[in-house]
Short mmCIF file of C-alpha atoms in Angstrom, two decimals:
data_model
loop_
_atom_site.label_atom_id
_atom_site.label_comp_id
_atom_site.label_asym_id
_atom_site.label_seq_id
_atom_site.Cartn_x
_atom_site.Cartn_y
_atom_site.Cartn_z
CA UNK E 192 -9.10 69.33 15.00
CA UNK E 193 -6.07 67.17 16.22
CA UNK E 194 -6.00 63.64 16.55
CA UNK E 195 -3.18 63.47 18.79
CA UNK E 196 0.48 65.02 19.24
CA UNK E 197 2.75 64.32 16.97
CA UNK E 198 6.38 63.59 16.71
CA UNK E 199 7.21 67.45 15.95
CA UNK E 200 8.36 69.62 18.09
CA UNK E 201 6.10 73.13 18.58
CA UNK E 202 8.70 74.50 21.38
CA UNK E 203 12.17 73.12 22.32
CA UNK E 204 14.47 74.38 25.41
CA UNK E 205 17.96 73.17 25.80
CA UNK E 206 20.15 74.50 28.11
CA UNK E 207 18.20 77.65 28.94
CA UNK E 208 20.20 79.67 32.27
CA UNK E 209 18.36 82.75 33.07
CA UNK E 210 19.63 85.25 35.94
CA UNK E 211 18.07 88.39 37.75
CA UNK E 212 21.18 90.15 38.27
CA UNK E 213 23.87 88.19 39.84
CA UNK E 214 20.99 85.37 41.16
CA UNK E 215 20.39 82.21 38.93
CA UNK E 216 17.01 81.02 38.67
CA UNK E 217 17.08 78.62 35.37
CA UNK E 218 19.93 76.12 35.18
CA UNK E 219 20.21 74.24 32.13
CA UNK E 220 16.56 73.80 31.82
CA UNK E 221 15.70 71.36 28.49
CA UNK E 222 12.20 70.44 27.97
CA UNK E 223 9.92 70.14 24.39
CA UNK E 224 6.44 70.28 23.65
CA UNK E 225 5.19 68.49 20.37
CA UNK E 226 2.70 70.14 18.41
CA UNK E 227 -0.73 69.45 19.30
CA UNK E 228 0.38 68.47 22.72
CA UNK E 229 -0.61 69.50 26.08
CA UNK E 230 2.17 69.60 28.84
CA UNK E 231 1.91 70.25 32.38
CA UNK E 232 4.99 71.70 34.42
CA UNK E 233 4.82 71.30 38.09
CA UNK E 234 7.05 72.64 40.65
CA UNK E 235 7.34 74.55 44.15
CA UNK E 236 6.43 78.15 44.59
CA UNK E 237 9.77 80.12 43.73
CA UNK E 238 11.66 77.39 42.17
CA UNK E 239 11.31 79.16 38.17
CA UNK E 240 8.35 78.32 36.35
CA UNK E 241 7.07 82.04 35.88
CA UNK E 242 10.88 83.20 34.75
CA UNK E 243 10.74 79.92 32.24
CA UNK E 244 7.69 81.10 30.50
CA UNK E 245 9.00 84.88 30.71
CA UNK E 246 12.12 83.29 28.95
CA UNK E 247 10.10 81.70 26.12
CA UNK E 248 8.07 84.39 25.61
CA UNK E 249 10.43 86.94 25.10
CA UNK E 250 9.96 89.36 28.66
CA UNK E 251 12.82 88.06 30.44
CA UNK E 252 15.50 86.60 27.60
CA UNK E 253 17.71 83.59 29.01
CA UNK E 254 21.43 84.38 29.50
CA UNK E 255 22.53 81.43 27.79
CA UNK E 256 20.66 78.56 25.68
CA UNK E 257 18.21 77.59 23.08
CA UNK E 258 14.68 78.05 22.44
CA UNK E 259 12.99 76.96 19.22
CA UNK E 260 9.48 77.71 18.20
CA UNK E 261 8.49 76.01 15.11
CA UNK E 262 11.96 75.39 14.17
CA UNK E 263 12.98 79.14 14.77
CA UNK E 264 15.29 79.97 16.82
CA UNK E 265 13.75 82.72 19.71
CA UNK E 266 15.74 83.23 22.49
CA UNK E 267 16.96 86.49 21.66
CA UNK E 268 13.74 87.80 19.57
CA UNK E 269 11.76 90.46 21.18
CA UNK E 270 8.49 89.65 22.78
CA UNK E 271 6.23 91.30 19.75
CA UNK E 272 7.85 89.19 17.10
CA UNK E 273 7.34 86.00 19.40
CA UNK E 274 3.53 86.65 19.78
CA UNK E 275 3.38 87.40 15.99
CA UNK E 276 5.08 84.02 15.40
CA UNK E 277 2.21 82.65 17.02
CA UNK E 278 3.12 82.19 20.91
CA UNK E 279 0.93 83.57 23.24
CA UNK E 280 1.73 84.02 27.10
CA UNK E 281 -0.97 84.37 29.58
CA UNK E 282 0.41 85.18 32.89
CA UNK E 283 -0.81 84.74 36.12
CA UNK E 284 -1.63 88.64 36.33
CA UNK E 285 -4.55 88.92 34.03
CA UNK E 286 -3.17 92.44 32.69
CA UNK E 287 -6.72 93.23 31.45
CA UNK E 288 -7.98 96.55 30.45
CA UNK E 289 -10.44 96.75 33.26
CA UNK E 290 -12.49 100.11 31.87
CA UNK E 291 -12.95 98.41 28.71
CA UNK E 292 -15.56 95.94 27.59
CA UNK E 293 -15.01 92.10 26.89
CA UNK E 294 -14.98 91.86 23.18
CA UNK E 295 -12.81 95.16 23.36
CA UNK E 296 -10.10 93.22 25.65
CA UNK E 297 -10.42 90.10 23.18
CA UNK E 298 -10.30 92.94 20.06
CA UNK E 299 -6.78 93.83 21.55
CA UNK E 300 -5.36 90.48 21.46
CA UNK E 301 -5.58 90.82 17.40
CA UNK E 302 -2.96 93.31 17.44
CA UNK E 303 -0.39 91.60 15.44
CA UNK E 304 -0.36 91.48 11.59
CA UNK E 305 -0.47 87.84 11.44
CA UNK E 306 -3.60 87.90 13.54
CA UNK E 307 -5.59 90.95 12.34
CA UNK E 308 -6.94 89.16 9.32
CA UNK E 309 -8.54 86.12 11.60
CA UNK E 310 -10.15 88.61 13.83
CA UNK E 311 -13.79 87.61 13.19
CA UNK E 312 -12.71 83.76 13.31
CA UNK E 313 -10.85 83.85 16.28
CA UNK E 314 -13.44 85.94 18.00
CA UNK E 315 -16.08 83.17 17.17
CA UNK E 316 -13.65 80.48 18.41
CA UNK E 317 -13.43 82.16 21.74
CA UNK E 318 -17.18 82.71 22.40
CA UNK E 319 -17.88 79.18 21.16
CA UNK E 320 -14.85 77.69 24.19
CA UNK E 321 -16.09 80.44 26.33
CA UNK E 322 -20.12 80.97 26.19
CA UNK E 323 -19.90 82.99 29.44
CA UNK E 324 -17.74 85.57 28.03
CA UNK E 325 -20.17 85.57 24.82
CA UNK E 326 -22.94 86.47 27.59
CA UNK E 327 -20.86 89.16 28.87
CA UNK E 328 -19.55 90.61 25.77
CA UNK E 329 -20.47 94.12 26.24
CA UNK E 330 -19.63 93.95 30.08
CA UNK E 331 -16.62 96.15 31.33
CA UNK E 332 -13.83 93.49 32.48
CA UNK E 333 -13.87 95.47 35.80
CA UNK E 334 -17.51 93.60 36.44
CA UNK E 335 -16.05 90.09 35.54
CA UNK E 336 -15.75 87.74 38.55
CA UNK E 337 -12.18 85.59 38.71
CA UNK E 338 -13.09 83.24 37.05
CA UNK E 339 -14.43 84.77 33.82
CA UNK E 340 -11.40 87.39 34.11
CA UNK E 341 -8.73 84.31 33.47
CA UNK E 342 -11.33 83.07 30.78
CA UNK E 343 -11.05 86.16 28.97
CA UNK E 344 -6.92 86.49 29.52
CA UNK E 345 -7.09 82.86 28.00
CA UNK E 346 -9.68 84.07 25.37
CA UNK E 347 -7.35 87.23 24.52
CA UNK E 348 -4.29 84.80 24.16
CA UNK E 349 -6.59 82.74 21.41
CA UNK E 350 -7.08 86.15 19.71
CA UNK E 351 -3.23 86.52 18.71
CA UNK E 352 -4.24 83.32 16.46
CA UNK E 353 -2.00 81.44 18.60
CA UNK E 354 0.04 78.53 17.77
CA UNK E 355 1.13 77.81 21.54
CA UNK E 356 -0.53 79.23 24.75
CA UNK E 357 1.65 79.41 27.75
CA UNK E 358 -0.80 79.57 30.51
CA UNK E 359 0.60 80.35 34.18
CA UNK E 360 -1.41 79.26 37.28
CA UNK E 361 -4.78 79.59 35.59
CA UNK E 362 -6.10 77.44 39.00
CA UNK E 363 -4.95 80.29 41.57
CA UNK E 364 -7.58 82.35 43.46
CA UNK E 365 -10.38 80.51 41.72
CA UNK E 366 -13.31 78.45 43.47
CA UNK E 367 -13.34 74.94 42.74
CA UNK E 368 -16.51 75.41 40.51
CA UNK E 369 -14.30 78.18 38.44
CA UNK E 370 -11.33 76.05 37.88
CA UNK E 371 -13.49 73.34 36.65
CA UNK E 372 -14.78 75.66 33.95
CA UNK E 373 -11.77 76.74 32.81
CA UNK E 374 -10.11 73.81 32.76
CA UNK E 375 -12.93 72.26 30.61
CA UNK E 376 -12.46 75.22 28.21
CA UNK E 377 -8.74 74.10 28.10
CA UNK E 378 -9.80 70.64 27.64
CA UNK E 379 -11.98 71.73 24.68
CA UNK E 380 -9.01 73.44 23.41
CA UNK E 381 -7.13 70.70 23.22
CA UNK E 382 -10.02 68.49 21.31
CA UNK E 383 -11.19 70.90 18.97
CA UNK E 384 -7.99 72.77 17.59
CA UNK E 385 -4.64 71.99 16.75
CA UNK E 386 -3.01 74.46 19.60
CA UNK E 387 -0.38 73.28 21.70
CA UNK E 388 -0.34 74.29 25.12
CA UNK E 389 1.78 74.75 28.24
CA UNK E 390 0.30 74.80 31.64
CA UNK E 391 2.17 75.83 34.32
CA UNK E 392 0.77 75.06 38.05
CA UNK E 393 1.23 74.34 41.43
CA UNK E 394 -2.28 71.96 41.79
CA UNK E 395 -1.89 68.54 40.46
CA UNK E 396 -5.66 67.19 39.96
CA UNK E 397 -6.77 69.33 36.52
CA UNK E 398 -3.66 69.32 34.87
CA UNK E 399 -3.16 65.89 35.35
CA UNK E 400 -6.17 64.92 33.87
CA UNK E 401 -5.51 66.98 30.85
CA UNK E 402 -1.83 66.49 29.75
CA UNK E 403 -0.30 64.25 27.57
CA UNK E 404 2.66 64.69 29.57
CA UNK E 405 4.42 66.30 32.97
CA UNK E 406 7.74 67.95 33.71
CA UNK E 407 8.86 68.79 37.36
CA UNK E 408 10.70 72.12 37.68
CA UNK E 409 12.73 72.28 40.86
CA UNK E 410 15.76 75.17 41.75
CA UNK E 411 15.36 75.88 38.32
CA UNK E 412 16.04 72.47 37.03
CA UNK E 413 13.68 70.18 35.06
CA UNK E 414 14.21 66.99 37.11
CA UNK E 415 11.51 64.58 35.66
CA UNK E 416 9.56 63.99 32.48
CA UNK E 417 7.07 61.54 32.09
CA UNK E 418 3.84 60.52 30.50
CA UNK E 419 0.75 61.03 32.42
CA UNK E 420 0.17 57.30 32.38
CA UNK E 421 3.40 56.23 33.84
CA UNK E 422 3.10 58.60 37.09
CA UNK E 423 0.76 59.48 39.60
CA UNK E 424 -0.68 62.51 41.87
CA UNK E 425 0.94 61.26 45.12
CA UNK E 426 4.62 60.53 43.40
CA UNK E 427 4.51 64.30 41.93
CA UNK E 428 3.99 65.92 45.32
CA UNK E 429 5.98 63.68 46.84
CA UNK E 430 8.58 64.70 44.12
CA UNK E 431 7.83 68.58 45.08
CA UNK E 432 9.74 67.71 48.72
#
């Protein structure tokens, strides 16, 4: 269990530029996440939030800049190696195997060499954090609700023996009750583990109540960094526009 974020950076970005063809999406993006810290990244749709996560996770590597994870440069590393190092990306699209059961989907999350030997321990952790998944362990993923599918996607990220979770738009398409449930589980991850978390969101309320610090991304640039106690929901939403 962590007792609070340390000064040691789990993730450090400096001068990150990313393009799709000739179109530049990220412009000198820079920020950091300390070990054991929860950071929320806000910003309007279409301004580069998901592209930033894909750059970090190796799915769409940046054209320029540095990305260091636990002190190691990963900007040119393949995505499977980044996962094996302990960085798990949970995209907005859940990418579940719908005809497989909940437990089969979770076990697939432990495919990397580092995680295989810790599969039983991490499966126990996932079921403790998400009791609903334990109840539905033998159901196929296609039978789950939207909120349960989101829990399964986060759980599968934990099965990779993650040290850092990148969670893209966890609240999108969920009912208020399911949003509360999903963010409640993320709060437990923060409280009961040493895992660092980056939440990318458009909605403000739940991440603001959970995070230690926030960043605002606009037009591909990080334009604001604040500790949570230094900024209000109204100030964040004003900065959007």
